Structures are given as structure tokens and as C-alpha cells.
């Protein structure tokens, strides 16, 4: 279906004035009625006159029709001018409907949910897009719809199905994420780099700043694209917002029975100094605490709740700002775990001058990284004792004893440890620079305790290739979170040295949890009584490998500790912050419904293009996941809480969940005024035209000696 | 004011138009015209001897000059130069176009032609000439055979007085028919506006001249037809066909006059070529002038 393309598409702001076009019939009616009243002069014969005036009469008839036409045009112009006609600048240059492509890009970042006079910016943008579509339908262009926040997503592919477009537009909702112009730019630049002869017009609806817009255009221009971009900044008359950017929880469970600290990062705009906003903490759908924050002007800040988790378990928590109506929807969710505190006993043969010289420094820091970057309290309590004090301690208090230095471990101490393990304790035994493999082999006490014997230390110093982990069995609980390289590949970590541990022939129940590609085990589990003994055949610090420097170290150590001390605990840490969500590749899968912690359900259909959902678990909390197959529906609840980036030794910056407009009121006003200028009102030219026609009419009527309006 | 002035007034069509008695009207025109003329209006015609010729069998015996036979014993036939009273035909076009009067004239073309024809009839009958009348439009409507009786004038004037406009003119057809009804040579006076194709006019004139008739054409026209003085934009309706034409007269006047002049010249030349006396008479022309032209024409011809 091809619609005819008008030369100048006109739209009317007050179309009811077009009813005045009925007056066009007036000259006709007058002509029909009044023409009979022309004076008729009887003449003897008009045959002679006819021959004389044949040509002249034709000219007169023509002029009379011209006069009629002029009068009708005059009335039409007047009626049209009162209807306030307008057009769009680019409409003048439309060449072909079939080559037009209207690309609408809608910002759905959280800041677009700001309500200005009871209408959110997002709804306002959608309304403007509907008007835009209505105005452009006449060209019969192709239309596409993109939405973006931190990512760009194509909602409507290039088509002329305007109903589908409007349906998808109506279904679009704001996200809880920040808008990022960079992603938009890169994606568009990549998508529309090649010219296929289509005249593309981009309409970007966003509350991002003018600077962002300029960056956007400059970036596209630099890439060699000359795209027709219409930036529709959304006008906000009174911008006032309070945004909860994130809830920061400790990466590890809270300690049941102790007060935990829940940090809330927020950002405020448009508040006067000293105004207050109430933050409400909900745990298990019960409001447990209200915290009043006093704002000291625009900017970001944080507030901390302290909450006593009564017992072990998983607690859905929610923080909302209220009752300020501006930010009533400003809610963040997370999930917190409360576990009994774990006391870890580290046995060291000596005291180190510098903490980072300690073999357990990285291990302990990884378990308490939240403590390092914030005020959170770790669930792991580290007790470090010299070897000689071990005999005096009540070991049953500690679910795990970490041994990295083996000096002084004689038969007596080992006997004490064996008893401890058999009663349900756990020992993690690690080697290092101070480890004397030959000495232990000679006396055999330690090897007997560990159920194997040590070989000659193997070094892979440069230029020799380092060793790597592998093969990896992701089905075992320890490695489950690393399955399919979710947030990094364990096999990439180089190991430069280890002491081979060869299990004894009689140790039938030993289990190798991790292998190196040199065929040596790295982590060996040896059950003993009710407890277990673990052997880590390389250093726990970065002397023999780069594991402690890798982002994977923190989740690994946490998982290892949970594996050791909480063997029966339900592992709810199926996701890590920042991890991509993956749809199963199953032909029978019809679609997947995902409900994020922000509460927005999203439906994903299997696509040939990508097997990944273009979404990551950026928000801590529960992700409800339903896989709908032809015959069954599989529901899952997964949660994200641990951020692998914490082991990078940098202050934690949570990118997910930040929803903040980057522009102030002033720039938004400037955008609004630009928007109006793109319409071209035509009533003044029409009035001038009507005046000109009026003069023409007067002149012609006078020239023909005609009675007026006949 | 001389004694003749009151009668002269009756030669003006405006005055004439106010007189309802047509017989009186015609008499006034004729009397007004001849008032003060030196020559009497009465003239006579007679048979005059021409020559003798031998008798040939077949000649009527009554033509034989028996007196000369008595003297010469031979048969001779006496020939005369025929000199009888004039047989005049008044042929009046009564088509609808002749009823056009215009704004300046007091009489329509038809009425004017009727008055003039009546005056001529009055004059000729006074000379004991034979006068007949033919009225035609699309066909011949009325024929009154020529006669010189006293009653003839009354008949003619009654007919002319009660003239009604006829139908659409079919000039060629009607005049051919009319010409066929004229059996003897005579004087034919045609009163018409000649609003037809000039080629048809020539044909018509040939019909009338066929028997050696003398023909005078009174081309009767209104002032408006000659000058086209209209100003107002509007329809012009054909009086015969009722067809309308919308025009702006001011723009056309010059062209119209030019074309009309050419048309009249063409008719005039045709008449000259065919030895037909042509008189163009406007309906505003006083009757005496019109009659004077006729008299002068007669003098020139004879």
C-alpha cells in the first residue's frame, strides 16, 4: 500500500477552522444564481456578433473563471490561515516515501520517570512520539523504535506497521538504570554506518543534557555519518528529584544476631539546603526503620541503616524514599543474607613486619574486602595465633583452621589437629616459600595427617609457560558460580609454582577439587571423621601465582569458605553483580520471562542473533526467572549479591542502578525552545497570499466591469 | 415658421411614431414630402407606336394593321412601344430581427419600413401605378397583387399597419419564393435588414432581377447595429434564435464597426455590380430624406 506523497504536507493546530472551506461554495452559488441576472440585451442577430467576438468571448469566459478561481483561493487561504497551518522543515525536501526511515530513540532511563505536573517525562516523550508518528504517517516512512538506558535496545524493527509501533511504544516502560549516551552513539554508529540510500531521520527523546547531545552528534559526525538527528529534549519546568542509586550490602552474609549496616547511596536535585527526606527500610515486607536524611544541596551522599538480623536466612530488603511524592517510586531492592559468624583461626609461625608479607594477607582481605572499603562488618572473624599457642586453644570454637606455615608442627600438634578434625573441624593447609617439602617427607607426620605425600617443587619461571587451572568441573558446588565463564575465566590465571601432592594409595575417599593443566592437583579434599582436611598445593598469596590479583579471587575465596564451613547451606549466590543473564538454548523454549529486583517483568523470545539477554544482574536482589516451554514452565529464583570487582583493591563503584539525569533545569529549557522552532507555521504567508488575492480580485473585477462577487 | 413646417414635422420618425392612424400617417408623410415641390405628382403612361413588321404566321390577327393592308395589300403587324403604368412590388422582410428598435430610434426597423413602404405606395398609387405587397420571413406570408385601384391603397395600408413580426428569417428561400410570384417586369422595392450571409443576398438579388425587374434595396438598419454603442457587460440575445452570447461590448466595438463596415461595403458592391439600387437607411433617418433618395434614384435610372 503506497500512499501518495504530497508536495507540502500540512498540519493544522486548529483544524476546526477548516469548516470555513464550506464558504468556497459561495462564489459558485453566486455565480449560478447571479449569472441569471446579467442584463440581457435583445439584438437583431448575434450570428454576426458571434463571428466577430468568438475569440473575445472565450477570453472573457476564461477571465471570468480565473476570477472565480481567485475568489475561491482567497476564501480557502483565509480558512486555512485561521486553522493555523504548520509543517516541518524537513518535510519540504521529502523526495520519496519509500526511502524515508524514521528512527525514534527513546530514553527510558530512571530519570525519565520523573513526574513533572503528574506526567512523567517518559509519558510525555511517548505522547510526543505519537504526535510525531501521526505527523509523519502521511509520508508513509519506515519506522523503528529504540529504547536506551545504559544499553540500546531495538524494540521495533524497520517496518511500516504503525499499529505495532504504537503498541510497542505503549508497552515501553522506564528502567531503573542510568542513561548512557555512549552506548547509544556506538550502537547507532554501528547500525547505520552503511548507507543504503534510505533517508534516515533520528528523533531522540531524552532528558540528557545539551552537552551529551553535542557529544552524540560529534561522535556520529566523526564516524563519517551525516545523520539527520532531531534532538527532542524534554522540558522540565520544576525539576526536583530524589534518587536512590543503590543499596550497598556487604558482599558476604550478615552475622545473625548482630547489627548489620545497610548503606543507601542517593542523589538529590532541586531541594533547598536543609530539607529532609525520609528513607524507609523494609525487611521481609515489613517496614522496620525510617531514617530522615537532611539534604545539604544537590549531589550524591549516603545514609546507613543499622539492622539486627534476628537469625540466619535470606532477607529481601527494600529501601524507599517517602513520603515525598516526587520520589515515591524511588525504590531499590536487595537481598541480604544473615549467617552465623564464622571464626577462622590462622596459625602463623612468626609475626611479619608488614601485613602484606603474611601468606594469609590476601586470603583474609578477600574475605573482609567489604570491611576494607566501607564500614561493613565481615561475617568472618580472623584470629591469628602463633604455632606454639595452638595447644592452649579450644579449637572446637573455630570451624576452620588455616595453616600456611608448618614450622613446629610435630606429632603432638598434629594429633591434636586430627582429633579436632574428626570431631567436625576443618583444616585448610597451604604451602608457600617457607614450606620444607623434604623435611616433611623425612619425618612423614604431616603427610600421614594429610593422606598423601609431597613431591619436588615445580617452578615455571619465565620464559617457561605458566600452569593454568583445568580441566574444571563446574558441576561441583565450589565452582558452580564460575560456570561458563560468568564473570571471568578461571583458566586464565597463571600459576608459576606448586608443590605436587600425591594422594596416598589407601586414601580412597580423597577428592581433587581443582586440577592444573600440568596434571597436578591444586586443591585436594580429604574427609576425616566428621571434618575435612583441604590441601592447597600452591601459595595463598601472590608469591607463586597471580590468583590474588585477579577479580575472581574474592568470589572464589568466599565460595571456598562457604564450601568448607557451610557444607549444607543453600547457595543462593547464583549471580554476581555485573554478570550477564543467559537464556538457555533449547529449541522447545518458547520464551522467558524475567522479573528484575526493580520489579519490571521482561519477556525475551529466542533469537538467532544473540543468545544473551541484553541485560546484566546489575542490581542486587532477586531475579525471578520463568522459562516457558511448550509443555511446562520452569520457575527459578536467583539472586545476585557479590561483586567480583571488589578484589581489584579499588573503592567500590556500583554502576548498576544509578539513575540520574545529567542535566539541570536550564539546559532542559533550552532544549524545549529548540524543539518548537522546528515547526514552521504558515498562517502569515497565507494571510499575505489572501491579501494579494484580494487585490487581484479587485483589479480583475474592475477590469472586467463586473459587479462584485458575481 | 413657414406654412410647410407643421407638415415637415411629420417626416420625423419620432413624430410619426406618435400617430396611431396609419393611413393618416402615410398621407402626412407624402404630403409633407411633396409640399412645395414644383412639379405635380401626377404623371401619365400610354402606348406609343414603334414600327411595322411583316406578318408571320402565328401572329395574332388582331395585331394586323388592316388599314395598311388596304393600302399595300400586304400584311403588316403594327408594333407598339409598351408604356404602361409602373408595376411596383413592395417586398418587406418581417422576420423577428426586423422588430429590433434600439434605444435611439423611435420606430423599430419593421415599423419604419412599413411607414416608408406605405408612403411609397401612397405616392405611386397617386400616379395610378400598380402597387403590390409581399411580406416574408421564413417563407412568404402575404402577397397582395399589384393594383392601381383606389381601394388598393386602403388594403395595403391596412396590411402594413397591422404588421406583426414573423419568424426566423430564411432569406434565400423566402425571397426565391417571392420572386417567383412576380410575373411581370416591374419595380421591386425590398425592405430588409439583410442580416444573412452575403452570398445568399447575391442569390436573392439574382432571383429578383431574373425577369428584368428593377430592384431597389432599402437596407434598413438601426443605429445600434451600425455603431454598437453598448457599454455594459452582459448577454446579447438573438431575437430570432433566442441564442445568448456573453460579451463585453466596449472591447468589441471597434472590431464590430470595422467588420460591419466591410460587410456593408460588400453588399453595396454586390448591388452595384448587379445594377441594383442600394439604399442604406437608418431608422433614425427622417422620411423625407429617405423618399428624396428614392426620387433621385428614379431620376438617375430614367
Short mmCIF file of N, CA and C in Angstrom, two decimals, chain A residues 456-508:
data_model
loop_
_atom_site.label_atom_id
_atom_site.label_comp_id
_atom_site.label_asym_id
_atom_site.label_seq_id
_atom_site.Cartn_x
_atom_site.Cartn_y
_atom_site.Cartn_z
N UNK A 456 58.65 -32.98 44.51
CA UNK A 456 59.61 -31.89 44.35
C UNK A 456 58.89 -30.65 43.81
N UNK A 457 59.19 -29.51 44.36
CA UNK A 457 58.56 -28.26 43.94
C UNK A 457 58.76 -28.05 42.44
N UNK A 458 57.70 -27.66 41.77
CA UNK A 458 57.79 -27.43 40.33
C UNK A 458 57.65 -25.95 40.05
N UNK A 459 58.68 -25.45 39.36
CA UNK A 459 58.68 -24.00 39.05
C UNK A 459 58.49 -23.79 37.56
N UNK A 460 57.72 -22.81 37.25
CA UNK A 460 57.57 -22.41 35.84
C UNK A 460 57.90 -20.92 35.73
N UNK A 461 59.17 -20.64 35.93
CA UNK A 461 59.56 -19.24 35.84
C UNK A 461 59.73 -18.85 34.38
N UNK A 462 59.52 -17.60 34.06
CA UNK A 462 59.70 -17.16 32.67
C UNK A 462 61.10 -17.49 32.20
N UNK A 463 61.33 -17.87 30.96
CA UNK A 463 60.32 -17.84 29.87
C UNK A 463 59.43 -19.07 29.77
N UNK A 464 59.53 -19.97 30.76
CA UNK A 464 58.66 -21.16 30.68
C UNK A 464 57.20 -20.74 30.81
N UNK A 465 56.33 -21.49 30.14
CA UNK A 465 54.89 -21.18 30.21
C UNK A 465 54.37 -21.53 31.59
N UNK A 466 53.55 -20.65 32.15
CA UNK A 466 52.98 -20.95 33.46
C UNK A 466 51.94 -22.04 33.34
N UNK A 467 51.54 -22.55 34.47
CA UNK A 467 50.47 -23.54 34.50
C UNK A 467 49.13 -22.82 34.68
N UNK A 468 48.09 -23.54 34.28
CA UNK A 468 46.74 -22.96 34.42
C UNK A 468 45.81 -24.00 34.99
N UNK A 469 44.72 -23.51 35.56
CA UNK A 469 43.71 -24.42 36.11
C UNK A 469 43.03 -25.18 34.99
N UNK A 470 42.71 -26.42 35.25
CA UNK A 470 41.98 -27.17 34.25
C UNK A 470 42.35 -28.63 34.25
N UNK A 471 41.49 -29.49 33.87
CA UNK A 471 40.10 -29.16 33.50
C UNK A 471 39.25 -28.82 34.72
N UNK A 472 38.23 -28.01 34.50
CA UNK A 472 37.41 -27.52 35.61
C UNK A 472 36.05 -28.20 35.58
N UNK A 473 35.64 -28.68 36.69
CA UNK A 473 34.34 -29.37 36.80
C UNK A 473 33.36 -28.40 37.48
N UNK A 474 32.58 -27.75 36.64
CA UNK A 474 31.70 -26.70 37.18
C UNK A 474 30.47 -27.27 37.88
N UNK A 475 30.33 -28.58 37.80
CA UNK A 475 29.14 -29.14 38.44
C UNK A 475 29.31 -29.20 39.96
N UNK A 476 30.53 -29.17 40.42
CA UNK A 476 30.72 -29.23 41.86
C UNK A 476 30.40 -27.87 42.48
N UNK A 477 29.89 -27.85 43.68
CA UNK A 477 29.38 -26.61 44.28
C UNK A 477 30.40 -25.49 44.32
N UNK A 478 31.62 -25.83 44.52
CA UNK A 478 32.64 -24.81 44.66
C UNK A 478 32.77 -23.96 43.40
N UNK A 479 32.64 -24.60 42.27
CA UNK A 479 32.87 -23.88 41.01
C UNK A 479 31.59 -23.50 40.27
N UNK A 480 30.48 -23.75 40.91
CA UNK A 480 29.22 -23.56 40.20
C UNK A 480 29.04 -22.11 39.72
N UNK A 481 29.47 -21.18 40.54
CA UNK A 481 29.23 -19.78 40.14
C UNK A 481 30.15 -19.35 39.00
N UNK A 482 31.16 -20.15 38.74
CA UNK A 482 32.06 -19.77 37.63
C UNK A 482 31.69 -20.46 36.32
N UNK A 483 30.58 -21.12 36.33
CA UNK A 483 30.21 -21.91 35.17
C UNK A 483 30.09 -21.02 33.92
N UNK A 484 30.60 -21.54 32.84
CA UNK A 484 30.54 -20.86 31.52
C UNK A 484 31.19 -19.49 31.58
N UNK A 485 32.16 -19.36 32.46
CA UNK A 485 32.91 -18.09 32.48
C UNK A 485 32.04 -16.89 32.79
N UNK A 486 31.16 -17.03 33.74
CA UNK A 486 30.17 -15.98 34.00
C UNK A 486 30.80 -14.62 34.21
N UNK A 487 31.77 -14.56 35.05
CA UNK A 487 32.41 -13.24 35.20
C UNK A 487 33.91 -13.34 35.10
N UNK A 488 34.34 -14.33 34.40
CA UNK A 488 35.77 -14.46 34.17
C UNK A 488 36.14 -15.92 34.01
N UNK A 489 37.25 -16.11 33.41
CA UNK A 489 37.68 -17.47 33.12
C UNK A 489 38.76 -17.85 34.13
N UNK A 490 38.47 -18.86 34.96
CA UNK A 490 39.46 -19.31 35.96
C UNK A 490 40.72 -19.83 35.29
N UNK A 491 40.54 -20.37 34.11
CA UNK A 491 41.68 -21.00 33.44
C UNK A 491 42.71 -19.99 32.94
N UNK A 492 42.38 -18.72 33.02
CA UNK A 492 43.34 -17.73 32.52
C UNK A 492 44.42 -17.39 33.55
N UNK A 493 44.18 -17.80 34.80
CA UNK A 493 45.08 -17.37 35.89
C UNK A 493 46.39 -18.17 35.84
N UNK A 494 47.49 -17.49 35.78
CA UNK A 494 48.78 -18.23 35.70
C UNK A 494 49.27 -18.68 37.08
N UNK A 495 49.73 -19.89 37.10
CA UNK A 495 50.36 -20.45 38.31
C UNK A 495 51.81 -20.76 37.97
N UNK A 496 52.71 -20.19 38.73
CA UNK A 496 54.14 -20.31 38.39
C UNK A 496 54.85 -21.40 39.19
N UNK A 497 54.26 -21.78 40.33
CA UNK A 497 54.95 -22.82 41.13
C UNK A 497 53.94 -23.58 41.97
N UNK A 498 54.27 -24.81 42.29
CA UNK A 498 53.47 -25.59 43.23
C UNK A 498 54.33 -26.74 43.76
N UNK A 499 53.82 -27.30 44.85
CA UNK A 499 54.45 -28.50 45.39
C UNK A 499 53.49 -29.64 45.10
N UNK A 500 53.89 -30.58 44.26
CA UNK A 500 52.97 -31.66 43.91
C UNK A 500 52.57 -32.46 45.14
N UNK A 501 51.27 -32.74 45.20
CA UNK A 501 50.76 -33.55 46.31
C UNK A 501 50.18 -34.83 45.71
N UNK A 502 50.77 -35.94 46.10
CA UNK A 502 50.32 -37.21 45.54
C UNK A 502 49.53 -37.94 46.63
N UNK A 503 48.25 -38.15 46.43
CA UNK A 503 47.45 -38.82 47.45
C UNK A 503 47.95 -40.23 47.72
N UNK A 504 47.79 -40.62 48.93
CA UNK A 504 48.21 -41.98 49.30
C UNK A 504 47.27 -43.01 48.69
N UNK A 505 47.81 -44.22 48.45
CA UNK A 505 47.01 -45.24 47.78
C UNK A 505 45.81 -45.64 48.60
N UNK A 506 45.96 -45.58 49.94
CA UNK A 506 44.85 -46.03 50.79
C UNK A 506 43.78 -44.95 50.99
N UNK A 507 44.12 -43.73 50.59
CA UNK A 507 43.14 -42.65 50.76
C UNK A 507 42.12 -42.68 49.63
N UNK A 508 41.18 -43.58 49.73
CA UNK A 508 40.24 -43.81 48.65
C UNK A 508 39.17 -42.71 48.54
#
